[in-house]
PDB file of C-alpha atoms in Angstrom:
ATOM      1  CA  MET A   1      -5.030 -18.436 -15.654  1.00 53.00           C
ATOM      2  CA  THR A   2      -7.178 -15.510 -16.829  1.00 57.00           C
ATOM      3  CA  GLU A   3     -10.737 -14.972 -15.628  1.00 56.00           C
ATOM      4  CA  ASN A   4     -12.981 -13.453 -18.294  1.00 51.00           C
ATOM      5  CA  ARG A   5     -15.523 -10.993 -16.897  1.00 54.00           C
ATOM      6  CA  THR A   6     -18.066  -8.631 -18.405  1.00 56.00           C
ATOM      7  CA  GLU A   7     -17.451  -5.888 -15.805  1.00 78.00           C
ATOM      8  CA  ARG A   8     -15.132  -3.000 -16.583  1.00 93.00           C
ATOM      9  CA  TRP A   9     -13.383  -0.375 -14.514  1.00 97.00           C
ATOM     10  CA  GLN A  10     -15.657   2.637 -14.086  1.00 96.00           C
ATOM     11  CA  ALA A  11     -14.667   6.238 -13.323  1.00 97.00           C
ATOM     12  CA  ARG A  12     -15.545   7.532  -9.847  1.00 97.00           C
ATOM     13  CA  PRO A  13     -15.269  11.027  -8.300  1.00 97.00           C
ATOM     14  CA  SER A  14     -11.633  12.111  -8.380  1.00 98.00           C
ATOM     15  CA  LEU A  15      -9.323  12.918  -5.508  1.00 98.00           C
ATOM     16  CA  ASN A  16      -9.055  16.607  -4.662  1.00 98.00           C
ATOM     17  CA  VAL A  17      -5.263  16.460  -5.016  1.00 97.00           C
ATOM     18  CA  ALA A  18      -3.324  14.568  -7.704  1.00 96.00           C
ATOM     19  CA  ARG A  19      -0.840  12.358  -5.867  1.00 97.00           C
ATOM     20  CA  GLY A  20       1.483   9.451  -6.551  1.00 96.00           C
ATOM     21  CA  GLY A  21       3.361   7.559  -3.872  1.00 95.00           C
ATOM     22  CA  LEU A  22       0.407   7.995  -1.545  1.00 93.00           C
ATOM     23  CA  ILE A  23      -0.719   5.424   0.966  1.00 93.00           C
ATOM     24  CA  GLY A  24      -4.283   4.384   1.628  1.00 92.00           C
ATOM     25  CA  THR A  25      -5.709   2.624   4.636  1.00 85.00           C
ATOM     26  CA  THR A  26      -9.145   1.137   5.207  1.00 79.00           C
ATOM     27  CA  THR A  27     -10.891  -0.236   8.256  1.00 75.00           C
ATOM     28  CA  GLY A  28     -14.416   0.926   7.645  1.00 79.00           C
ATOM     29  CA  THR A  29     -13.093   4.298   6.436  1.00 90.00           C
ATOM     30  CA  THR A  30     -10.741   4.854   3.495  1.00 94.00           C
ATOM     31  CA  TYR A  31      -8.045   7.534   3.481  1.00 96.00           C
ATOM     32  CA  ALA A  32      -5.648   8.826   0.807  1.00 98.00           C
ATOM     33  CA  ILE A  33      -2.577  10.063   2.664  1.00 98.00           C
ATOM     34  CA  GLY A  34       0.424  12.094   1.535  1.00 98.00           C
ATOM     35  CA  GLY A  35       2.331  11.272  -1.636  1.00 97.00           C
ATOM     36  CA  PHE A  36       4.230  13.302  -4.218  1.00 95.00           C
ATOM     37  CA  THR A  37       3.107  15.640  -6.969  1.00 90.00           C
ATOM     38  CA  SER A  38       6.074  14.612  -9.135  1.00 77.00           C
ATOM     39  CA  GLY A  39       8.770  11.956  -8.819  1.00 67.00           C
ATOM     40  CA  PHE A  40      10.557  12.249  -5.492  1.00 66.00           C
ATOM     41  CA  GLY A  41       9.842  15.955  -5.165  1.00 72.00           C
ATOM     42  CA  ALA A  42       8.369  17.663  -2.144  1.00 78.00           C
ATOM     43  CA  GLY A  43       6.016  15.402  -0.223  1.00 92.00           C
ATOM     44  CA  LEU A  44       2.366  16.208   0.405  1.00 97.00           C
ATOM     45  CA  ASP A  45       0.835  16.727   3.836  1.00 98.00           C
ATOM     46  CA  SER A  46      -2.768  16.618   2.595  1.00 98.00           C
ATOM     47  CA  VAL A  47      -5.144  13.826   3.592  1.00 98.00           C
ATOM     48  CA  GLU A  48      -8.487  12.880   2.066  1.00 98.00           C
ATOM     49  CA  ARG A  49     -11.299  10.755   3.453  1.00 96.00           C
ATOM     50  CA  LEU A  50     -13.733   8.849   1.220  1.00 95.00           C
ATOM     51  CA  ASP A  51     -17.453   9.239   1.742  1.00 91.00           C
ATOM     52  CA  PRO A  52     -18.638   5.763   0.723  1.00 81.00           C
ATOM     53  CA  ALA A  53     -22.252   6.866   0.286  1.00 82.00           C
ATOM     54  CA  GLY A  54     -21.569   9.534  -2.321  1.00 84.00           C
ATOM     55  CA  GLY A  55     -18.161   8.335  -3.443  1.00 89.00           C
ATOM     56  CA  HIS A  56     -16.664  11.794  -2.953  1.00 96.00           C
ATOM     57  CA  TRP A  57     -13.375  12.623  -1.223  1.00 98.00           C
ATOM     58  CA  ARG A  58     -13.113  15.267   1.493  1.00 97.00           C
ATOM     59  CA  LEU A  59      -9.921  16.989   2.589  1.00 98.00           C
ATOM     60  CA  ILE A  60      -9.373  16.684   6.344  1.00 97.00           C
ATOM     61  CA  ALA A  61      -6.661  17.814   8.776  1.00 98.00           C
ATOM     62  CA  PRO A  62      -3.231  17.651   7.075  1.00 98.00           C
ATOM     63  CA  MET A  63      -0.376  15.572   8.457  1.00 98.00           C
ATOM     64  CA  PRO A  64       2.201  17.483  10.505  1.00 98.00           C
ATOM     65  CA  THR A  65       4.958  15.970   8.316  1.00 98.00           C
ATOM     66  CA  ALA A  66       4.648  16.089   4.525  1.00 98.00           C
ATOM     67  CA  ARG A  67       5.881  12.867   2.917  1.00 97.00           C
ATOM     68  CA  GLY A  68       5.561  10.342   0.137  1.00 97.00           C
ATOM     69  CA  ASN A  69       5.742   6.546   0.109  1.00 97.00           C
ATOM     70  CA  PRO A  70       4.970   6.097   3.803  1.00 98.00           C
ATOM     71  CA  ALA A  71       3.399   2.974   5.275  1.00 98.00           C
ATOM     72  CA  ALA A  72       0.033   3.111   7.034  1.00 98.00           C
ATOM     73  CA  ALA A  73      -2.332   0.880   8.974  1.00 97.00           C
ATOM     74  CA  THR A  74      -5.296   1.267  11.308  1.00 96.00           C
ATOM     75  CA  VAL A  75      -5.287   0.019  14.917  1.00 94.00           C
ATOM     76  CA  ARG A  76      -8.293   0.558  17.201  1.00 91.00           C
ATOM     77  CA  GLY A  77      -9.623   3.171  14.800  1.00 91.00           C
ATOM     78  CA  ASP A  78      -6.412   5.215  14.851  1.00 95.00           C
ATOM     79  CA  VAL A  79      -4.524   5.615  11.563  1.00 97.00           C
ATOM     80  CA  TYR A  80      -0.754   5.206  11.947  1.00 98.00           C
ATOM     81  CA  VAL A  81       1.422   6.751   9.211  1.00 98.00           C
ATOM     82  CA  LEU A  82       4.990   5.501   9.351  1.00 99.00           C
ATOM     83  CA  GLY A  83       8.239   6.593   7.738  1.00 98.00           C
ATOM     84  CA  GLY A  84       8.376   7.568   4.079  1.00 98.00           C
ATOM     85  CA  TYR A  85      10.354  10.254   2.287  1.00 96.00           C
ATOM     86  CA  ALA A  86      10.556  14.020   2.595  1.00 94.00           C
ATOM     87  CA  GLY A  87      12.257  14.728  -0.728  1.00 86.00           C
ATOM     88  CA  ASP A  88      15.236  12.360  -0.700  1.00 85.00           C
ATOM     89  CA  LYS A  89      15.383  12.142   3.119  1.00 93.00           C
ATOM     90  CA  THR A  90      14.221   8.850   4.633  1.00 96.00           C
ATOM     91  CA  LEU A  91      12.035   9.316   7.719  1.00 98.00           C
ATOM     92  CA  ASP A  92      11.492   7.477  10.996  1.00 99.00           C
ATOM     93  CA  VAL A  93       8.550   9.727  11.890  1.00 99.00           C
ATOM     94  CA  VAL A  94       5.286   8.161  13.097  1.00 99.00           C
ATOM     95  CA  GLU A  95       2.116  10.245  13.218  1.00 99.00           C
ATOM     96  CA  ILE A  96      -1.327   9.080  14.277  1.00 98.00           C
ATOM     97  CA  LEU A  97      -4.689  10.329  13.049  1.00 97.00           C
ATOM     98  CA  ASP A  98      -7.252  10.103  15.852  1.00 94.00           C
ATOM     99  CA  GLY A  99     -10.574  11.304  14.503  1.00 89.00           C
ATOM    100  CA  ASP A 100      -9.674  14.643  12.924  1.00 90.00           C
ATOM    101  CA  ARG A 101      -6.556  15.325  14.983  1.00 96.00           C
ATOM    102  CA  TRP A 102      -2.956  14.239  14.597  1.00 98.00           C
ATOM    103  CA  ARG A 103      -0.527  13.284  17.341  1.00 98.00           C
ATOM    104  CA  THR A 104       3.090  12.123  17.280  1.00 98.00           C
ATOM    105  CA  GLY A 105       3.819   8.438  17.875  1.00 98.00           C
ATOM    106  CA  ARG A 106       6.928   6.567  18.910  1.00 98.00           C
ATOM    107  CA  PRO A 107       9.435   6.747  16.005  1.00 99.00           C
ATOM    108  CA  LEU A 108      10.353   3.692  13.967  1.00 99.00           C
ATOM    109  CA  PRO A 109      13.495   1.874  15.184  1.00 98.00           C
ATOM    110  CA  GLY A 110      15.205   3.159  12.024  1.00 97.00           C
ATOM    111  CA  ALA A 111      14.309   5.391   9.099  1.00 98.00           C
ATOM    112  CA  ARG A 112      12.400   3.574   6.346  1.00 98.00           C
ATOM    113  CA  GLY A 113      10.708   4.590   3.126  1.00 97.00           C
ATOM    114  CA  GLY A 114       8.569   2.471   0.835  1.00 97.00           C
ATOM    115  CA  ALA A 115       7.798  -0.041   3.589  1.00 98.00           C
ATOM    116  CA  ALA A 116       4.424  -1.752   4.019  1.00 98.00           C
ATOM    117  CA  ALA A 117       2.297  -1.959   7.144  1.00 98.00           C
ATOM    118  CA  ALA A 118      -0.636  -3.990   8.414  1.00 97.00           C
ATOM    119  CA  ALA A 119      -2.325  -4.572  11.757  1.00 97.00           C
ATOM    120  CA  ILE A 120      -3.160  -7.861  13.446  1.00 97.00           C
ATOM    121  CA  GLY A 121      -5.103  -7.249  16.641  1.00 94.00           C
ATOM    122  CA  ASP A 122      -3.347  -4.573  18.679  1.00 95.00           C
ATOM    123  CA  ARG A 123      -0.023  -5.041  16.939  1.00 97.00           C
ATOM    124  CA  LEU A 124       1.239  -3.051  13.989  1.00 98.00           C
ATOM    125  CA  TYR A 125       3.698  -4.729  11.593  1.00 99.00           C
ATOM    126  CA  VAL A 126       6.039  -2.694   9.374  1.00 99.00           C
ATOM    127  CA  VAL A 127       7.774  -4.849   6.765  1.00 99.00           C
ATOM    128  CA  GLY A 128      10.545  -4.235   4.257  1.00 98.00           C
ATOM    129  CA  GLY A 129      11.238  -0.850   2.701  1.00 98.00           C
ATOM    130  CA  PHE A 130      14.440   1.055   2.042  1.00 97.00           C
ATOM    131  CA  ASP A 131      16.688   2.140   4.899  1.00 97.00           C
ATOM    132  CA  ALA A 132      18.511   5.470   5.246  1.00 96.00           C
ATOM    133  CA  ALA A 133      21.303   4.158   2.983  1.00 96.00           C
ATOM    134  CA  ASP A 134      18.668   3.311   0.317  1.00 95.00           C
ATOM    135  CA  ASN A 135      19.141  -0.441   0.732  1.00 96.00           C
ATOM    136  CA  ALA A 136      16.122  -2.730   0.428  1.00 97.00           C
ATOM    137  CA  THR A 137      15.605  -4.570   3.696  1.00 98.00           C
ATOM    138  CA  THR A 138      14.039  -7.754   5.046  1.00 98.00           C
ATOM    139  CA  ALA A 139      13.373  -6.105   8.418  1.00 98.00           C
ATOM    140  CA  VAL A 140      10.082  -6.542  10.259  1.00 99.00           C
ATOM    141  CA  SER A 141       9.305  -4.149  13.113  1.00 99.00           C
ATOM    142  CA  VAL A 142       6.348  -4.717  15.436  1.00 99.00           C
ATOM    143  CA  TYR A 143       4.649  -2.046  17.523  1.00 98.00           C
ATOM    144  CA  ASP A 144       2.473  -3.068  20.468  1.00 96.00           C
ATOM    145  CA  VAL A 145      -0.057  -0.373  21.343  1.00 94.00           C
ATOM    146  CA  HIS A 146      -0.271  -1.628  24.945  1.00 93.00           C
ATOM    147  CA  ASP A 147       3.476  -1.346  25.580  1.00 94.00           C
ATOM    148  CA  ASP A 148       4.092   1.662  23.306  1.00 96.00           C
ATOM    149  CA  ALA A 149       7.265  -0.103  22.193  1.00 97.00           C
ATOM    150  CA  TRP A 150       8.848  -1.522  19.052  1.00 98.00           C
ATOM    151  CA  HIS A 151      10.528  -4.898  18.765  1.00 98.00           C
ATOM    152  CA  ASP A 152      11.972  -6.932  15.913  1.00 98.00           C
ATOM    153  CA  ALA A 153      10.172  -9.916  14.422  1.00 99.00           C
ATOM    154  CA  HIS A 154      11.660 -12.587  12.190  1.00 99.00           C
ATOM    155  CA  PRO A 155      12.812 -10.949   8.924  1.00 99.00           C
ATOM    156  CA  MET A 156      11.321 -11.716   5.534  1.00 99.00           C
ATOM    157  CA  ARG A 157      13.187 -14.062   3.221  1.00 97.00           C
ATOM    158  CA  THR A 158      13.322 -11.476   0.425  1.00 96.00           C
ATOM    159  CA  SER A 159      14.722  -7.941   0.617  1.00 97.00           C
ATOM    160  CA  ARG A 160      12.372  -5.408  -0.960  1.00 97.00           C
ATOM    161  CA  GLY A 161      10.864  -1.974  -0.802  1.00 98.00           C
ATOM    162  CA  LEU A 162       7.772  -0.473  -2.423  1.00 97.00           C
ATOM    163  CA  LEU A 163       5.927  -3.659  -1.506  1.00 98.00           C
ATOM    164  CA  LYS A 164       2.404  -3.903  -0.091  1.00 98.00           C
ATOM    165  CA  ALA A 165       0.982  -5.899   2.815  1.00 98.00           C
ATOM    166  CA  GLU A 166      -2.440  -7.326   3.604  1.00 97.00           C
ATOM    167  CA  VAL A 167      -3.936  -9.571   6.293  1.00 97.00           C
ATOM    168  CA  LEU A 168      -6.091 -12.644   5.712  1.00 96.00           C
ATOM    169  CA  ASP A 169      -7.191 -15.047   8.441  1.00 94.00           C
ATOM    170  CA  GLY A 170      -4.687 -13.694  10.958  1.00 96.00           C
ATOM    171  CA  HIS A 171      -1.720 -14.023   8.609  1.00 98.00           C
ATOM    172  CA  LEU A 172       0.213 -11.162   7.018  1.00 98.00           C
ATOM    173  CA  TYR A 173       1.077 -11.284   3.316  1.00 99.00           C
ATOM    174  CA  ALA A 174       4.029  -9.317   1.886  1.00 99.00           C
ATOM    175  CA  ILE A 175       3.446  -8.810  -1.834  1.00 99.00           C
ATOM    176  CA  GLY A 176       5.658  -7.720  -4.718  1.00 98.00           C
ATOM    177  CA  GLY A 177       8.037  -4.791  -4.411  1.00 98.00           C
ATOM    178  CA  THR A 178      11.395  -3.884  -5.858  1.00 97.00           C
ATOM    179  CA  VAL A 179      15.087  -4.084  -5.040  1.00 92.00           C
ATOM    180  CA  ASP A 180      15.942  -1.252  -7.433  1.00 83.00           C
ATOM    181  CA  VAL A 181      14.437   0.288 -10.559  1.00 74.00           C
ATOM    182  CA  GLN A 182      15.437  -2.760 -12.624  1.00 81.00           C
ATOM    183  CA  VAL A 183      14.265  -5.648 -10.404  1.00 90.00           C
ATOM    184  CA  PHE A 184      10.548  -6.051  -9.704  1.00 96.00           C
ATOM    185  CA  GLN A 185       9.488  -8.820  -7.353  1.00 96.00           C
ATOM    186  CA  ALA A 186       6.791 -11.409  -7.979  1.00 98.00           C
ATOM    187  CA  THR A 187       7.566 -12.996  -4.608  1.00 98.00           C
ATOM    188  CA  VAL A 188       4.804 -13.326  -2.013  1.00 99.00           C
ATOM    189  CA  GLU A 189       5.467 -14.345   1.588  1.00 99.00           C
ATOM    190  CA  ARG A 190       3.027 -15.202   4.381  1.00 99.00           C
ATOM    191  CA  TYR A 191       3.833 -14.441   8.024  1.00 99.00           C
ATOM    192  CA  ASP A 192       2.473 -16.493  10.924  1.00 98.00           C
ATOM    193  CA  PRO A 193       2.582 -14.221  13.999  1.00 98.00           C
ATOM    194  CA  ALA A 194       2.073 -17.098  16.442  1.00 97.00           C
ATOM    195  CA  ALA A 195       5.161 -18.927  15.143  1.00 98.00           C
ATOM    196  CA  ASP A 196       7.081 -15.771  14.121  1.00 98.00           C
ATOM    197  CA  ARG A 197       7.891 -17.390  10.784  1.00 98.00           C
ATOM    198  CA  TRP A 198       7.642 -16.498   7.105  1.00 99.00           C
ATOM    199  CA  HIS A 199       6.618 -18.960   4.386  1.00 98.00           C
ATOM    200  CA  THR A 200       6.881 -18.454   0.630  1.00 98.00           C
ATOM    201  CA  VAL A 201       3.566 -18.901  -1.186  1.00 99.00           C
ATOM    202  CA  ALA A 202       2.604 -18.812  -4.864  1.00 99.00           C
ATOM    203  CA  PRO A 203       4.240 -15.870  -6.674  1.00 99.00           C
ATOM    204  CA  LEU A 204       2.432 -13.237  -8.673  1.00 98.00           C
ATOM    205  CA  HIS A 205       2.245 -13.903 -12.402  1.00 98.00           C
ATOM    206  CA  THR A 206       3.944 -10.535 -12.976  1.00 97.00           C
ATOM    207  CA  GLY A 207       6.566  -8.883 -10.790  1.00 97.00           C
ATOM    208  CA  ARG A 208       5.406  -5.426  -9.768  1.00 97.00           C
ATOM    209  CA  GLY A 209       6.455  -2.587  -7.486  1.00 97.00           C
ATOM    210  CA  ASN A 210       4.109  -0.349  -5.502  1.00 97.00           C
ATOM    211  CA  PRO A 211       0.841  -1.820  -6.800  1.00 98.00           C
ATOM    212  CA  GLY A 212      -2.573  -1.232  -5.295  1.00 98.00           C
ATOM    213  CA  VAL A 213      -3.472  -4.068  -2.929  1.00 98.00           C
ATOM    214  CA  ALA A 214      -6.718  -4.802  -1.063  1.00 97.00           C
ATOM    215  CA  ALA A 215      -8.284  -7.776   0.719  1.00 95.00           C
ATOM    216  CA  ALA A 216     -11.927  -8.708   0.210  1.00 92.00           C
ATOM    217  CA  GLY A 217     -14.153 -10.600   2.617  1.00 83.00           C
ATOM    218  CA  GLY A 218     -11.265 -12.344   4.330  1.00 82.00           C
ATOM    219  CA  ARG A 219     -11.045 -14.673   1.329  1.00 91.00           C
ATOM    220  CA  ARG A 220      -9.172 -12.909  -1.484  1.00 97.00           C
ATOM    221  CA  ILE A 221      -6.363 -10.440  -2.093  1.00 98.00           C
ATOM    222  CA  PHE A 222      -6.471  -8.192  -5.157  1.00 98.00           C
ATOM    223  CA  VAL A 223      -3.247  -6.757  -6.616  1.00 99.00           C
ATOM    224  CA  VAL A 224      -3.739  -4.003  -9.187  1.00 98.00           C
ATOM    225  CA  GLY A 225      -1.271  -2.316 -11.538  1.00 98.00           C
ATOM    226  CA  GLY A 226       2.163  -1.350 -10.237  1.00 98.00           C
ATOM    227  CA  ALA A 227       5.529  -0.602 -11.783  1.00 96.00           C
ATOM    228  CA  SER A 228       7.399  -2.983 -14.067  1.00 95.00           C
ATOM    229  CA  ALA A 229      10.447  -2.826 -16.307  1.00 90.00           C
ATOM    230  CA  ASP A 230       8.038  -2.070 -19.175  1.00 90.00           C
ATOM    231  CA  GLY A 231       6.260   0.761 -17.363  1.00 92.00           C
ATOM    232  CA  PRO A 232       3.075   1.012 -15.280  1.00 96.00           C
ATOM    233  CA  LEU A 233       0.879  -2.080 -15.472  1.00 97.00           C
ATOM    234  CA  ARG A 234      -2.842  -2.350 -16.243  1.00 98.00           C
ATOM    235  CA  THR A 235      -3.405  -5.909 -15.037  1.00 98.00           C
ATOM    236  CA  THR A 236      -5.128  -7.173 -11.881  1.00 98.00           C
ATOM    237  CA  GLU A 237      -4.387 -10.442 -10.095  1.00 98.00           C
ATOM    238  CA  VAL A 238      -6.458 -12.074  -7.356  1.00 98.00           C
ATOM    239  CA  TYR A 239      -5.144 -14.570  -4.784  1.00 98.00           C
ATOM    240  CA  ASP A 240      -7.086 -17.489  -3.302  1.00 97.00           C
ATOM    241  CA  PRO A 241      -5.280 -18.584  -0.097  1.00 96.00           C
ATOM    242  CA  ARG A 242      -7.080 -21.924   0.073  1.00 95.00           C
ATOM    243  CA  ALA A 243      -5.821 -22.944  -3.361  1.00 97.00           C
ATOM    244  CA  ASP A 244      -2.578 -20.939  -3.040  1.00 98.00           C
ATOM    245  CA  ARG A 245      -3.180 -19.676  -6.556  1.00 98.00           C
ATOM    246  CA  TRP A 246      -3.234 -16.362  -8.428  1.00 98.00           C
ATOM    247  CA  ARG A 247      -5.626 -15.606 -11.288  1.00 98.00           C
ATOM    248  CA  THR A 248      -5.409 -12.690 -13.705  1.00 97.00           C
ATOM    249  CA  LEU A 249      -8.672 -10.811 -14.173  1.00 95.00           C
ATOM    250  CA  ASP A 250      -9.668  -9.883 -17.696  1.00 89.00           C
ATOM    251  CA  PRO A 251     -10.605  -6.197 -17.225  1.00 92.00           C
ATOM    252  CA  LEU A 252      -7.565  -3.954 -17.624  1.00 97.00           C
ATOM    253  CA  LEU A 253      -7.149  -0.599 -15.944  1.00 97.00           C
ATOM    254  CA  PRO A 254      -7.936   2.109 -18.513  1.00 96.00           C
ATOM    255  CA  VAL A 255      -4.438   3.527 -17.942  1.00 96.00           C
ATOM    256  CA  GLY A 256      -1.372   1.843 -16.458  1.00 97.00           C
ATOM    257  CA  ARG A 257      -0.672   3.083 -12.944  1.00 96.00           C
ATOM    258  CA  ALA A 258       1.876   2.612 -10.178  1.00 96.00           C
ATOM    259  CA  SER A 259       2.424   4.047  -6.695  1.00 96.00           C
ATOM    260  CA  PHE A 260      -1.296   4.188  -5.947  1.00 97.00           C
ATOM    261  CA  SER A 261      -3.626   2.599  -3.398  1.00 98.00           C
ATOM    262  CA  ALA A 262      -6.647   0.334  -3.494  1.00 97.00           C
ATOM    263  CA  ALA A 263      -9.536  -0.498  -1.188  1.00 95.00           C
ATOM    264  CA  VAL A 264     -12.615  -2.704  -1.194  1.00 94.00           C
ATOM    265  CA  HIS A 265     -16.034  -1.210  -0.418  1.00 89.00           C
ATOM    266  CA  ASP A 266     -18.900  -3.698  -0.424  1.00 85.00           C
ATOM    267  CA  ASP A 267     -18.548  -5.312  -3.863  1.00 90.00           C
ATOM    268  CA  LEU A 268     -16.312  -2.627  -5.404  1.00 93.00           C
ATOM    269  CA  LEU A 269     -12.538  -2.663  -5.775  1.00 96.00           C
ATOM    270  CA  VAL A 270     -11.472   0.995  -5.803  1.00 96.00           C
ATOM    271  CA  ALA A 271      -8.107   2.225  -7.183  1.00 98.00           C
ATOM    272  CA  PHE A 272      -7.078   5.807  -6.413  1.00 98.00           C
ATOM    273  CA  GLY A 273      -4.219   8.178  -7.202  1.00 98.00           C
ATOM    274  CA  GLY A 274      -0.794   7.074  -8.400  1.00 97.00           C
ATOM    275  CA  PHE A 275       1.598   7.915 -11.191  1.00 96.00           C
ATOM    276  CA  GLU A 276       0.738   7.555 -14.880  1.00 95.00           C
ATOM    277  CA  LEU A 277       3.067   8.057 -17.828  1.00 88.00           C
ATOM    278  CA  THR A 278       2.473  11.181 -19.919  1.00 84.00           C
ATOM    279  CA  ALA A 279       4.830  11.394 -22.915  1.00 79.00           C
ATOM    280  CA  GLY A 280       7.202   9.142 -20.993  1.00 82.00           C
ATOM    281  CA  THR A 281       7.139  11.295 -17.837  1.00 86.00           C
ATOM    282  CA  PRO A 282       5.529  10.102 -14.566  1.00 88.00           C
ATOM    283  CA  THR A 283       2.554  12.335 -13.787  1.00 92.00           C
ATOM    284  CA  ALA A 284       0.652  12.372 -10.499  1.00 95.00           C
ATOM    285  CA  SER A 285      -2.990  11.382 -10.933  1.00 96.00           C
ATOM    286  CA  SER A 286      -6.236  12.198  -9.142  1.00 98.00           C
ATOM    287  CA  ARG A 287      -7.951   9.377 -11.034  1.00 97.00           C
ATOM    288  CA  VAL A 288     -10.317   7.066  -9.117  1.00 98.00           C
ATOM    289  CA  GLU A 289     -11.783   3.948 -10.711  1.00 98.00           C
ATOM    290  CA  ALA A 290     -13.824   1.036  -9.419  1.00 96.00           C
ATOM    291  CA  LEU A 291     -14.364  -2.552 -10.528  1.00 97.00           C
ATOM    292  CA  ARG A 292     -17.306  -4.645  -9.376  1.00 95.00           C
ATOM    293  CA  ILE A 293     -15.942  -7.862  -7.859  1.00 91.00           C
TER     294      ILE A 293
END
């Protein structure tokens, strides 16, 4: 089902640094963290914070460890950045942004790149990703900030990396992803932390890897762009958990993008960074666009 709308994506102030394979996190404040300038080249250590009033991005203290395709989530106002890649090396490194300062956290139980992360209460969930042998995994690792310890939760049903995760109504959703460069997942799973169980819910209309994903008002999840076998996508899908249904929104991104991040501010869905195709070559982007939702 396609929803026809009169709104269109509008250009916003650009990032200071073009970056694909970045991660964004939002709990009142939106950050653009790390990434690559090209392919799986040297990772970036730079971090930008969005000023929601003016819409401008400000460079803040860089990460101690440069990396691309990490996972990130916010717990108690601290931003946890987990794993990722330094070139072709898979990392287990965890670093925590507390205000404008970084500190080192307890490492992941194993190195992982292209995982997804989300927080429920004082627990941080890291799902999927690629291990040090470059195998897509179903693993779910849980960090409890009180115990400063990791433990394993029930694994996902589907192996995948370059997925995204969001939380609605106390449940974690694992969305899309890829097994390799040829297989892009439409699968969506919902995790119940009280029961420690995963359930398969309605799939995306289009399989996609490393899309932008953001939740709005505790009622909807937006999935924007991402990689496909045909190249970066321009489409946006929105999920209604009550109906267990996805709808495709009519406005297309001006340019197909993958490996970027998304956030919701008030009534705006904001997409930032990523890789675009230029003459068939992935090019890191500083592009920022917003859609009124």
